[in-house]
Amino acid sequence: MNKKALVLFSGGQDSTVCLAWALSKFEHVETIGFDYGQRHRIELECRLTVLDRVREQFPEWAQKLGEDRVIDLSWLGQISDCALTEEREIELNENGLPNTFVPGRNLVFFLISSAVAYRRGLSTLVGGMCQTDFSGYPDCREDTLKALQVATNLGMASTFRFETPLMWIDKMETFQLGEQLGGKKLLEIIVRDTHTCYTGDRSHEHEWGFGCGECPACDLRKRGWKNYISQQNQ
């Protein structure tokens, strides 16, 4: 079995837990990020901080951690019309999806990552998509990613596995999984160094991390942390 993985790593809570999950299971792990003109592109700086902190705090993982790369997908932002790539209020569209949905984003992320993995000899791709605690994005659903895995393997004559370890857990359980994988050290990295806020706010610090505290991403993270702490106190 090929024990090499590529983690789709944004620098957020979910992808950091997925990175820890991959480092606990695979012998060699590489990371890939994307600059698509996102409003919260501060995450591109945060991801480097998180990688440095993981190397410092977890020497056994540092030995497994390989190349990191960021792919320029600025064209994706140019063809998008949403609140993640433009300064606008976050609201629901007529189709019922929030206007933070970037059409095709996760599909493109996995396809580009698969091309990189093909060249690098990495058999498993790991993403933080979740169908339990999410905003209704259709490209976060398990059926979507299963279908994409089949199409990618057919189109590349490959045998990639798309792993989504957070697919059926909520944000509270994501905090719990982070602690299980890396203890309080990893939990501290998740809280202080990762970025989730859609508006890119790093000026307001909360017990659950930095963010505006109002956007859907902050709300999910805030509620997840509150439930996590409640479980800890029981």
Coordinates of N, CA, C and O in Angstrom, one line a residue, residues 4-5 19 44 47 49 74 86 106-107 131 149 154 162 189 194-195 198-199 202 214 232:
K4 N 1.7 7.4 1.2 CA 1.9 8.8 1.0 C 0.6 9.5 0.7 O -0.2 9.0 0.0
A5 N 0.5 10.7 1.3 CA -0.8 11.4 1.1 C -0.5 12.9 0.8 O 0.6 13.4 1.2
L19 N -4.7 17.5 8.6 CA -3.3 17.3 8.5 C -2.8 16.4 9.6 O -2.0 15.5 9.3
L44 N -3.7 32.2 4.0 CA -2.5 31.8 3.3 C -1.2 32.0 4.2 O -0.2 31.3 4.1
R47 N -1.5 29.4 7.3 CA -1.2 28.1 7.0 C 0.3 27.8 7.1 O 0.8 26.8 7.6
T49 N 2.2 29.5 9.3 CA 2.4 29.5 10.7 C 2.1 28.2 11.3 O 2.8 27.6 12.1
S74 N -6.2 32.4 -9.2 CA -6.8 33.7 -9.2 C -8.0 33.8 -10.2 O -8.9 34.5 -10.0
E86 N -15.6 38.7 -3.1 CA -16.0 40.1 -3.2 C -16.5 40.7 -1.9 O -17.0 40.0 -1.1
N106 N -14.3 23.2 -4.7 CA -13.8 22.0 -4.2 C -13.5 21.0 -5.3 O -12.6 20.2 -5.2
L107 N -14.3 21.1 -6.4 CA -14.1 20.2 -7.5 C -12.7 20.5 -8.2 O -11.9 19.7 -8.5
Q131 N -20.2 17.2 5.7 CA -21.6 17.3 5.4 C -22.5 17.4 6.6 O -23.7 17.6 6.5
Q149 N -14.1 11.2 -7.3 CA -13.0 10.3 -7.2 C -13.1 9.3 -8.4 O -12.0 9.0 -9.0
L154 N -10.8 7.5 -13.5 CA -11.0 7.1 -14.9 C -10.2 8.0 -15.8 O -9.5 7.5 -16.8
F162 N -9.9 9.5 -2.2 CA -10.2 10.8 -1.6 C -10.7 10.5 -0.2 O -11.8 9.9 0.0
I189 N -2.7 25.1 18.9 CA -2.4 25.6 17.5 C -3.7 25.8 16.7 O -3.8 26.8 16.0
T194 N -4.9 28.9 13.5 CA -5.7 28.6 12.3 C -6.6 29.8 12.1 O -6.9 30.6 12.9
H195 N -7.1 29.8 10.8 CA -8.1 30.9 10.5 C -9.3 30.3 9.8 O -9.2 29.5 8.9
Y198 N -14.7 34.2 7.5 CA -14.9 34.6 6.1 C -14.4 36.0 5.8 O -14.0 36.3 4.7
T199 N -14.4 36.9 6.8 CA -14.1 38.3 6.5 C -12.6 38.5 6.7 O -12.1 39.6 6.4
R202 N -8.5 39.2 11.9 CA -7.5 38.6 12.9 C -7.3 39.6 14.0 O -6.3 39.5 14.8
E214 N -19.2 36.9 13.8 CA -20.6 37.0 13.3 C -20.8 36.2 12.0 O -22.0 35.8 11.8
Q232 N -16.2 18.8 28.0 CA -15.0 18.7 28.9 C -15.4 18.9 30.4 O -14.8 18.3 31.2

